[in-house]
mmCIF file of C-alpha atoms in Angstrom:
data_model
loop_
_atom_site.group_PDB
_atom_site.id
_atom_site.type_symbol
_atom_site.label_atom_id
_atom_site.label_comp_id
_atom_site.label_asym_id
_atom_site.label_seq_id
_atom_site.Cartn_x
_atom_site.Cartn_y
_atom_site.Cartn_z
ATOM 1 C CA UNK A 288 129.084 115.141 76.783
ATOM 2 C CA UNK A 289 129.911 111.525 77.243
ATOM 3 C CA UNK A 290 130.686 110.047 74.059
ATOM 4 C CA UNK A 291 129.528 106.802 75.161
ATOM 5 C CA UNK A 292 125.578 107.542 75.352
ATOM 6 C CA UNK A 293 126.120 109.163 72.052
ATOM 7 C CA UNK A 294 127.537 105.815 70.549
ATOM 8 C CA UNK A 295 125.572 103.958 72.737
ATOM 9 C CA UNK A 296 122.185 105.439 71.150
ATOM 10 C CA UNK A 297 123.427 106.166 67.144
ATOM 11 C CA UNK A 298 123.772 102.182 67.631
ATOM 12 C CA UNK A 299 120.304 101.392 68.873
ATOM 13 C CA UNK A 300 118.774 103.375 65.881
ATOM 14 C CA UNK A 301 121.344 102.327 63.526
ATOM 15 C CA UNK A 302 119.056 99.495 61.712
ATOM 16 C CA UNK A 303 116.368 102.781 61.045
ATOM 17 C CA UNK A 304 118.485 105.098 59.549
ATOM 18 C CA UNK A 305 121.295 105.485 56.684
ATOM 19 C CA UNK A 306 124.759 106.319 57.635
ATOM 20 C CA UNK A 307 124.848 109.870 56.258
ATOM 21 C CA UNK A 308 121.421 110.345 58.396
ATOM 22 C CA UNK A 309 123.388 108.610 61.180
ATOM 23 C CA UNK A 310 126.291 111.090 61.020
ATOM 24 C CA UNK A 311 124.112 114.211 61.091
ATOM 25 C CA UNK A 312 122.181 112.236 64.160
ATOM 26 C CA UNK A 313 125.284 112.503 65.656
ATOM 27 C CA UNK A 314 126.658 116.128 65.382
ATOM 28 C CA UNK A 315 123.734 117.535 65.922
ATOM 29 C CA UNK A 316 123.635 115.537 69.240
ATOM 30 C CA UNK A 317 126.986 116.537 70.251
ATOM 31 C CA UNK A 318 125.864 120.243 69.322
ATOM 32 C CA UNK A 319 122.881 120.747 71.212
ATOM 33 C CA UNK A 320 124.142 118.879 74.373
ATOM 34 C CA UNK A 321 127.447 121.242 74.885
ATOM 35 C CA UNK A 322 126.237 122.409 77.442
ATOM 36 C CA UNK A 323 124.717 119.196 79.354
ATOM 37 C CA UNK A 324 126.324 116.745 81.499
ATOM 38 C CA UNK A 325 124.560 113.338 80.751
ATOM 39 C CA UNK A 326 125.917 110.640 83.469
ATOM 40 C CA UNK A 327 124.572 106.902 84.252
ATOM 41 C CA UNK A 328 122.081 106.564 86.827
ATOM 42 C CA UNK A 329 123.475 104.290 89.638
ATOM 43 C CA UNK A 330 121.872 101.391 89.265
ATOM 44 C CA UNK A 331 122.285 99.877 92.739
ATOM 45 C CA UNK A 332 122.934 101.685 95.892
ATOM 46 C CA UNK A 333 122.427 99.807 98.394
ATOM 47 C CA UNK A 334 125.410 97.049 99.821
ATOM 48 C CA UNK A 335 122.803 94.225 101.267
ATOM 49 C CA UNK A 336 122.674 90.903 98.730
ATOM 50 C CA UNK A 337 119.552 91.964 96.761
ATOM 51 C CA UNK A 338 116.538 89.377 97.454
ATOM 52 C CA UNK A 339 113.298 89.554 95.525
ATOM 53 C CA UNK A 340 110.626 92.233 97.185
ATOM 54 C CA UNK A 341 107.497 90.421 98.741
ATOM 55 C CA UNK A 342 105.317 93.176 96.772
ATOM 56 C CA UNK A 343 106.617 90.898 93.604
ATOM 57 C CA UNK A 344 105.569 87.832 95.083
ATOM 58 C CA UNK A 345 102.023 89.080 95.871
ATOM 59 C CA UNK A 346 102.147 90.113 92.460
ATOM 60 C CA UNK A 347 102.446 86.967 90.615
ATOM 61 C CA UNK A 348 100.383 85.603 92.710
ATOM 62 C CA UNK A 349 97.446 87.600 92.333
ATOM 63 C CA UNK A 350 98.019 87.566 88.312
ATOM 64 C CA UNK A 351 98.301 83.735 88.137
ATOM 65 C CA UNK A 352 95.236 83.150 89.925
ATOM 66 C CA UNK A 353 92.767 86.484 89.011
ATOM 67 C CA UNK A 354 94.336 86.402 85.013
ATOM 68 C CA UNK A 355 94.527 82.562 85.063
ATOM 69 C CA UNK A 356 97.578 82.620 82.980
ATOM 70 C CA UNK A 357 99.250 79.920 81.387
ATOM 71 C CA UNK A 358 102.549 78.761 82.007
ATOM 72 C CA UNK A 359 104.330 80.423 79.433
ATOM 73 C CA UNK A 360 102.833 83.622 80.353
ATOM 74 C CA UNK A 361 104.019 83.403 83.975
ATOM 75 C CA UNK A 362 107.666 82.688 82.366
ATOM 76 C CA UNK A 363 107.310 85.680 80.402
ATOM 77 C CA UNK A 364 106.173 87.720 83.160
ATOM 78 C CA UNK A 365 108.695 86.474 85.834
ATOM 79 C CA UNK A 366 111.746 86.846 83.504
ATOM 80 C CA UNK A 367 110.918 90.344 82.928
ATOM 81 C CA UNK A 368 110.357 91.469 86.442
ATOM 82 C CA UNK A 369 113.103 89.784 87.957
ATOM 83 C CA UNK A 370 115.706 90.653 85.333
ATOM 84 C CA UNK A 371 114.408 94.062 86.105
ATOM 85 C CA UNK A 372 114.390 94.052 89.751
ATOM 86 C CA UNK A 373 117.791 92.190 89.924
ATOM 87 C CA UNK A 374 119.368 94.924 87.622
ATOM 88 C CA UNK A 375 118.287 97.590 89.889
ATOM 89 C CA UNK A 376 118.483 96.239 93.236
ATOM 90 C CA UNK A 377 116.407 99.112 94.710
ATOM 91 C CA UNK A 378 113.179 98.961 97.168
ATOM 92 C CA UNK A 379 110.364 99.205 94.530
ATOM 93 C CA UNK A 380 109.399 102.831 96.282
ATOM 94 C CA UNK A 381 112.679 103.966 95.642
ATOM 95 C CA UNK A 382 112.266 102.898 91.523
ATOM 96 C CA UNK A 383 111.578 105.976 89.047
ATOM 97 C CA UNK A 384 111.330 106.313 85.506
ATOM 98 C CA UNK A 385 114.704 107.247 84.787
ATOM 99 C CA UNK A 386 115.635 103.612 86.427
ATOM 100 C CA UNK A 387 113.225 102.148 84.122
ATOM 101 C CA UNK A 388 114.665 103.752 80.848
ATOM 102 C CA UNK A 389 117.968 103.307 81.879
ATOM 103 C CA UNK A 390 116.710 99.472 82.261
ATOM 104 C CA UNK A 391 115.050 99.247 79.165
ATOM 105 C CA UNK A 392 118.183 101.001 77.267
ATOM 106 C CA UNK A 393 120.766 98.650 78.529
ATOM 107 C CA UNK A 394 118.642 95.372 78.316
ATOM 108 C CA UNK A 395 116.188 95.417 75.592
ATOM 109 C CA UNK A 396 118.509 93.859 73.187
ATOM 110 C CA UNK A 397 118.648 90.315 72.065
ATOM 111 C CA UNK A 398 121.381 88.613 73.713
ATOM 112 C CA UNK A 399 122.991 86.909 71.132
ATOM 113 C CA UNK A 400 123.209 89.391 68.525
ATOM 114 C CA UNK A 401 123.091 92.340 70.535
ATOM 115 C CA UNK A 402 120.603 93.992 68.354
ATOM 116 C CA UNK A 403 117.807 96.112 69.774
ATOM 117 C CA UNK A 404 114.284 93.971 70.066
ATOM 118 C CA UNK A 405 111.915 94.624 67.715
ATOM 119 C CA UNK A 406 109.089 96.825 68.735
ATOM 120 C CA UNK A 407 106.624 94.229 69.219
ATOM 121 C CA UNK A 408 108.838 92.507 71.520
ATOM 122 C CA UNK A 409 109.547 95.490 73.525
ATOM 123 C CA UNK A 410 105.965 96.806 73.615
ATOM 124 C CA UNK A 411 105.348 93.551 75.065
ATOM 125 C CA UNK A 412 107.872 93.844 77.826
ATOM 126 C CA UNK A 413 107.227 97.101 78.600
ATOM 127 C CA UNK A 414 103.237 96.205 78.852
ATOM 128 C CA UNK A 415 104.563 93.492 81.771
ATOM 129 C CA UNK A 416 106.342 96.048 83.851
ATOM 130 C CA UNK A 417 103.261 98.731 83.612
ATOM 131 C CA UNK A 418 100.905 95.570 84.321
ATOM 132 C CA UNK A 419 103.558 95.167 87.629
ATOM 133 C CA UNK A 420 103.432 98.991 89.139
ATOM 134 C CA UNK A 421 99.793 99.585 88.221
ATOM 135 C CA UNK A 422 99.558 96.949 90.334
ATOM 136 C CA UNK A 423 101.576 98.135 93.479
ATOM 137 C CA UNK A 424 100.219 101.434 93.200
ATOM 138 C CA UNK A 425 96.721 100.427 93.266
ATOM 139 C CA UNK A 426 97.648 99.089 96.148
ATOM 140 C CA UNK A 427 99.332 101.419 98.253
ATOM 141 C CA UNK A 428 102.390 99.868 97.959
ATOM 142 C CA UNK A 429 104.166 103.061 95.810
ATOM 143 C CA UNK A 430 102.541 106.551 95.951
ATOM 144 C CA UNK A 431 103.423 107.146 92.149
ATOM 145 C CA UNK A 432 103.934 104.911 89.240
ATOM 146 C CA UNK A 433 106.828 105.399 87.411
ATOM 147 C CA UNK A 434 105.901 103.125 84.638
ATOM 148 C CA UNK A 435 103.024 105.553 83.810
ATOM 149 C CA UNK A 436 105.319 107.560 81.253
ATOM 150 C CA UNK A 437 106.783 104.602 79.349
ATOM 151 C CA UNK A 438 105.472 104.517 75.920
ATOM 152 C CA UNK A 439 104.621 101.918 73.075
ATOM 153 C CA UNK A 440 107.459 102.025 71.137
ATOM 154 C CA UNK A 441 105.676 102.658 66.860
ATOM 155 C CA UNK A 442 106.010 99.650 64.992
ATOM 156 C CA UNK A 443 106.539 99.787 61.080
ATOM 157 C CA UNK A 444 103.157 100.144 58.900
ATOM 158 C CA UNK A 445 103.424 96.345 57.290
ATOM 159 C CA UNK A 446 101.473 93.746 59.443
ATOM 160 C CA UNK A 447 104.056 91.425 61.040
ATOM 161 C CA UNK A 448 101.186 88.623 61.344
ATOM 162 C CA UNK A 449 99.486 89.547 58.561
ATOM 163 C CA UNK A 450 98.593 85.875 56.825
ATOM 164 C CA UNK A 451 99.818 83.455 54.600
ATOM 165 C CA UNK A 452 98.707 83.744 51.315
ATOM 166 C CA UNK A 453 97.080 80.638 49.668
ATOM 167 C CA UNK A 454 100.709 80.412 47.556
ATOM 168 C CA UNK A 455 102.551 80.409 50.768
ATOM 169 C CA UNK A 456 100.251 77.991 52.312
ATOM 170 C CA UNK A 457 100.720 75.559 49.443
ATOM 171 C CA UNK A 458 104.583 75.556 49.405
ATOM 172 C CA UNK A 459 104.673 75.233 53.554
ATOM 173 C CA UNK A 460 102.873 71.941 52.936
ATOM 174 C CA UNK A 461 104.757 70.736 50.181
ATOM 175 C CA UNK A 462 107.939 71.210 51.881
ATOM 176 C CA UNK A 463 107.000 68.911 54.888
ATOM 177 C CA UNK A 464 109.227 66.368 54.990
ATOM 178 C CA UNK A 465 107.945 63.751 57.148
ATOM 179 C CA UNK A 466 104.420 63.130 58.719
ATOM 180 C CA UNK A 467 104.869 64.674 61.959
ATOM 181 C CA UNK A 468 105.826 67.879 59.999
ATOM 182 C CA UNK A 469 102.561 67.171 57.769
ATOM 183 C CA UNK A 470 100.343 66.796 60.625
ATOM 184 C CA UNK A 471 101.566 69.721 62.284
ATOM 185 C CA UNK A 472 101.400 72.082 59.479
ATOM 186 C CA UNK A 473 97.402 70.833 58.340
ATOM 187 C CA UNK A 474 96.443 71.089 62.103
ATOM 188 C CA UNK A 475 97.515 74.859 62.710
ATOM 189 C CA UNK A 476 95.956 75.850 59.338
ATOM 190 C CA UNK A 477 92.795 73.849 59.547
ATOM 191 C CA UNK A 478 92.764 74.991 63.733
ATOM 192 C CA UNK A 479 93.558 77.948 64.676
ATOM 193 C CA UNK A 480 95.198 76.949 67.867
ATOM 194 C CA UNK A 481 98.050 78.909 70.005
ATOM 195 C CA UNK A 482 101.605 77.173 70.292
ATOM 196 C CA UNK A 483 101.436 75.997 73.505
ATOM 197 C CA UNK A 484 97.927 74.704 72.810
ATOM 198 C CA UNK A 485 99.057 72.185 69.810
ATOM 199 C CA UNK A 486 102.374 70.881 72.289
ATOM 200 C CA UNK A 487 99.805 69.824 74.520
ATOM 201 C CA UNK A 488 97.389 68.267 72.977
ATOM 202 C CA UNK A 489 96.567 64.459 73.980
ATOM 203 C CA UNK A 490 95.524 61.693 71.580
ATOM 204 C CA UNK A 491 92.583 60.999 73.661
ATOM 205 C CA UNK A 492 91.922 65.201 73.022
ATOM 206 C CA UNK A 493 90.949 64.144 69.671
ATOM 207 C CA UNK A 494 87.764 62.578 68.269
ATOM 208 C CA UNK A 495 88.627 61.340 64.667
ATOM 209 C CA UNK A 496 84.857 60.353 64.192
ATOM 210 C CA UNK A 497 83.908 63.926 64.433
ATOM 211 C CA UNK A 498 86.859 65.412 63.451
ATOM 212 C CA UNK A 499 86.971 67.770 66.571
ATOM 213 C CA UNK A 500 89.534 68.496 69.451
ATOM 214 C CA UNK A 501 89.542 69.420 73.540
ATOM 215 C CA UNK A 502 91.865 71.965 74.058
ATOM 216 C CA UNK A 503 92.372 73.720 77.348
ATOM 217 C CA UNK A 504 93.180 77.347 76.126
ATOM 218 C CA UNK A 505 94.535 80.323 78.781
ATOM 219 C CA UNK A 506 92.838 80.743 81.901
ATOM 220 C CA UNK A 507 92.158 77.009 81.553
ATOM 221 C CA UNK A 508 89.717 77.441 79.487
ATOM 222 C CA UNK A 509 87.760 74.400 77.846
ATOM 223 C CA UNK A 510 87.061 74.869 74.078
ATOM 224 C CA UNK A 511 86.156 72.636 71.186
ATOM 225 C CA UNK A 512 87.646 73.522 67.840
ATOM 226 C CA UNK A 513 87.106 71.205 64.753
ATOM 227 C CA UNK A 514 89.269 69.947 61.839
ATOM 228 C CA UNK A 515 89.122 69.207 58.257
ATOM 229 C CA UNK A 516 89.522 66.055 56.577
ATOM 230 C CA UNK A 517 93.377 66.172 55.542
ATOM 231 C CA UNK A 518 94.224 67.181 58.730
ATOM 232 C CA UNK A 519 92.809 63.831 59.721
ATOM 233 C CA UNK A 520 94.623 62.226 57.531
ATOM 234 C CA UNK A 521 97.322 63.401 58.299
ATOM 235 C CA UNK A 522 97.333 62.520 61.745
ATOM 236 C CA UNK A 523 96.561 59.014 60.917
ATOM 237 C CA UNK A 524 99.002 58.612 58.747
ATOM 238 C CA UNK A 525 101.588 60.349 61.861
ATOM 239 C CA UNK A 526 100.270 58.198 64.792
ATOM 240 C CA UNK A 527 101.030 54.987 62.337
ATOM 241 C CA UNK A 528 104.907 55.846 62.690
ATOM 242 C CA UNK A 529 104.332 55.807 66.838
ATOM 243 C CA UNK A 530 103.575 52.751 69.289
ATOM 244 C CA UNK A 531 99.661 52.853 70.521
ATOM 245 C CA UNK A 532 100.341 53.962 73.775
ATOM 246 C CA UNK A 533 101.855 57.503 73.175
ATOM 247 C CA UNK A 534 100.193 59.886 75.152
ATOM 248 C CA UNK A 535 100.408 63.276 73.336
ATOM 249 C CA UNK A 536 99.835 64.178 69.665
ATOM 250 C CA UNK A 537 103.132 65.582 69.049
ATOM 251 C CA UNK A 538 105.858 63.977 70.656
ATOM 252 C CA UNK A 539 109.764 64.089 70.314
ATOM 253 C CA UNK A 540 111.178 61.594 66.999
ATOM 254 C CA UNK A 541 112.739 59.017 69.572
ATOM 255 C CA UNK A 542 112.126 57.069 72.877
ATOM 256 C CA UNK A 543 110.360 57.611 75.336
ATOM 257 C CA UNK A 544 108.406 59.708 72.818
ATOM 258 C CA UNK A 545 107.958 63.143 75.463
ATOM 259 C CA UNK A 546 106.151 65.599 74.527
ATOM 260 C CA UNK A 547 106.937 68.178 71.654
ATOM 261 C CA UNK A 548 108.404 71.794 72.999
ATOM 262 C CA UNK A 549 107.106 74.619 72.391
ATOM 263 C CA UNK A 550 110.836 75.684 71.420
ATOM 264 C CA UNK A 551 110.869 72.353 69.112
ATOM 265 C CA UNK A 552 107.452 73.306 67.729
ATOM 266 C CA UNK A 553 109.387 76.759 66.736
ATOM 267 C CA UNK A 554 112.366 74.974 65.310
ATOM 268 C CA UNK A 555 110.633 72.747 63.246
ATOM 269 C CA UNK A 556 108.404 75.704 61.582
ATOM 270 C CA UNK A 557 111.634 77.610 60.965
ATOM 271 C CA UNK A 558 113.425 74.845 59.168
ATOM 272 C CA UNK A 559 110.386 74.608 57.134
ATOM 273 C CA UNK A 560 110.774 78.262 56.697
ATOM 274 C CA UNK A 561 114.025 77.802 54.951
ATOM 275 C CA UNK A 562 112.733 74.713 52.588
ATOM 276 C CA UNK A 563 109.501 76.399 51.523
ATOM 277 C CA UNK A 564 111.250 80.044 50.993
ATOM 278 C CA UNK A 565 108.167 81.774 53.399
ATOM 279 C CA UNK A 566 109.479 84.407 55.664
ATOM 280 C CA UNK A 567 108.056 84.579 59.311
ATOM 281 C CA UNK A 568 106.856 81.056 60.015
ATOM 282 C CA UNK A 569 105.640 81.443 63.418
ATOM 283 C CA UNK A 570 103.111 79.799 65.155
ATOM 284 C CA UNK A 571 100.269 82.714 65.748
ATOM 285 C CA UNK A 572 100.773 83.569 61.577
ATOM 286 C CA UNK A 573 98.548 80.210 61.207
ATOM 287 C CA UNK A 574 96.386 81.680 64.102
ATOM 288 C CA UNK A 575 95.737 84.684 61.952
ATOM 289 C CA UNK A 576 95.417 83.243 58.585
ATOM 290 C CA UNK A 577 92.763 80.722 60.054
ATOM 291 C CA UNK A 578 90.793 83.546 61.421
ATOM 292 C CA UNK A 579 91.218 85.653 58.260
ATOM 293 C CA UNK A 580 90.259 82.909 55.750
ATOM 294 C CA UNK A 581 86.886 82.253 58.126
ATOM 295 C CA UNK A 582 85.901 86.106 58.231
ATOM 296 C CA UNK A 583 86.804 86.080 54.237
ATOM 297 C CA UNK A 584 84.482 83.077 53.820
ATOM 298 C CA UNK A 585 81.570 84.695 55.755
ATOM 299 C CA UNK A 586 81.911 83.330 59.230
ATOM 300 C CA UNK A 587 80.366 85.173 61.853
ATOM 301 C CA UNK A 588 83.090 87.349 64.328
ATOM 302 C CA UNK A 589 81.258 85.643 66.944
ATOM 303 C CA UNK A 590 81.735 82.079 65.803
ATOM 304 C CA UNK A 591 85.662 83.173 64.918
ATOM 305 C CA UNK A 592 86.199 84.255 69.106
ATOM 306 C CA UNK A 593 84.451 81.112 70.202
ATOM 307 C CA UNK A 594 86.957 79.214 67.671
ATOM 308 C CA UNK A 595 90.201 80.991 68.923
ATOM 309 C CA UNK A 596 89.106 80.977 72.516
ATOM 310 C CA UNK A 597 88.947 84.945 72.968
ATOM 311 C CA UNK A 598 87.512 86.686 75.884
ATOM 312 C CA UNK A 599 87.150 89.676 74.166
ATOM 313 C CA UNK A 600 86.042 90.678 71.016
ATOM 314 C CA UNK A 601 88.308 93.272 70.232
ATOM 315 C CA UNK A 602 90.901 91.195 69.776
ATOM 316 C CA UNK A 603 89.509 88.969 67.310
ATOM 317 C CA UNK A 604 88.693 91.634 65.231
ATOM 318 C CA UNK A 605 92.666 92.164 65.044
ATOM 319 C CA UNK A 606 93.554 88.606 63.843
ATOM 320 C CA UNK A 607 90.778 88.539 61.288
ATOM 321 C CA UNK A 608 92.322 90.670 58.440
ATOM 322 C CA UNK A 609 90.072 92.035 55.921
ATOM 323 C CA UNK A 610 90.333 91.268 52.290
ATOM 324 C CA UNK A 611 90.692 94.761 50.877
ATOM 325 C CA UNK A 612 89.405 93.616 47.309
ATOM 326 C CA UNK A 613 86.686 91.851 49.127
ATOM 327 C CA UNK A 614 86.023 95.556 50.949
ATOM 328 C CA UNK A 615 86.139 97.342 47.644
ATOM 329 C CA UNK A 616 83.807 94.334 46.164
ATOM 330 C CA UNK A 617 80.939 94.913 49.077
ATOM 331 C CA UNK A 618 81.312 98.334 49.186
ATOM 332 C CA UNK A 619 80.012 98.639 45.584
ATOM 333 C CA UNK A 620 76.860 96.857 46.266
ATOM 334 C CA UNK A 621 75.784 99.617 48.498
ATOM 335 C CA UNK A 622 77.476 102.588 46.655
ATOM 336 C CA UNK A 623 76.188 103.966 43.227
#
């Protein structure tokens, strides 16, 4: 058996097992595969300069128009699929399940550290790949779907986006050092907006008197969200540090005060994460916290769905985490 295959496989699973367990797995692989010959699949069998196929371009057009994906989602689709197609350099009809698995084996790693991607990120990319090949199959471009055999990776039992505790929320607010940080944190907690929605809010979208914000969400759907008094005060304090003609609610710290980008927002939250000593401070945890707190206070799930901008009620139920102690209290009310 090719030692490169064994060593590569062991490196992928190394974080999940102890050194002793890894040695056992390595020895078992060698023993089991003595009569096998394992070779890497060829990734390019054509001598011509590869260009993205027309089918891919038509898929992206249909995806952007029919599903009305936002700019960030479109970029995720493009990055995943174009990397796949340029990696394999094969006609779509010639791509097999083995090719897809080889691509995943070689590329589903952090480019900086070389560590395997998290199950959540891997599953996201696999979903994009399955979506593309499913579309090709339904439109008669391929006779069978090679991505159908790709399985989702099992995630750990701990919910990666569980809501912040009350203590964590207070520590994050206390860790804010600038008016901009304070305004962003208060707004994320009180509205549950997505990261890309947050950075695209214009000052003209906000009604301070009514404490509402007009949000352009996924699929270019408009909705109205509400914010509390602490958010209003934090926004007013932050805006006093900016010229009156600034267009967006959250901008860069220096002239010409361009709109804050998604990456800058994530960087800001990572700094707060260290200061507050709170783990996993990402925009979506604010969103989960918002939904969970509303649900705990008895807000109807349909109202939470509207505020979050979800098309599917099932999606909303994954955001609103039932509090176990509250469930027990409610259970005891109706049982003997």
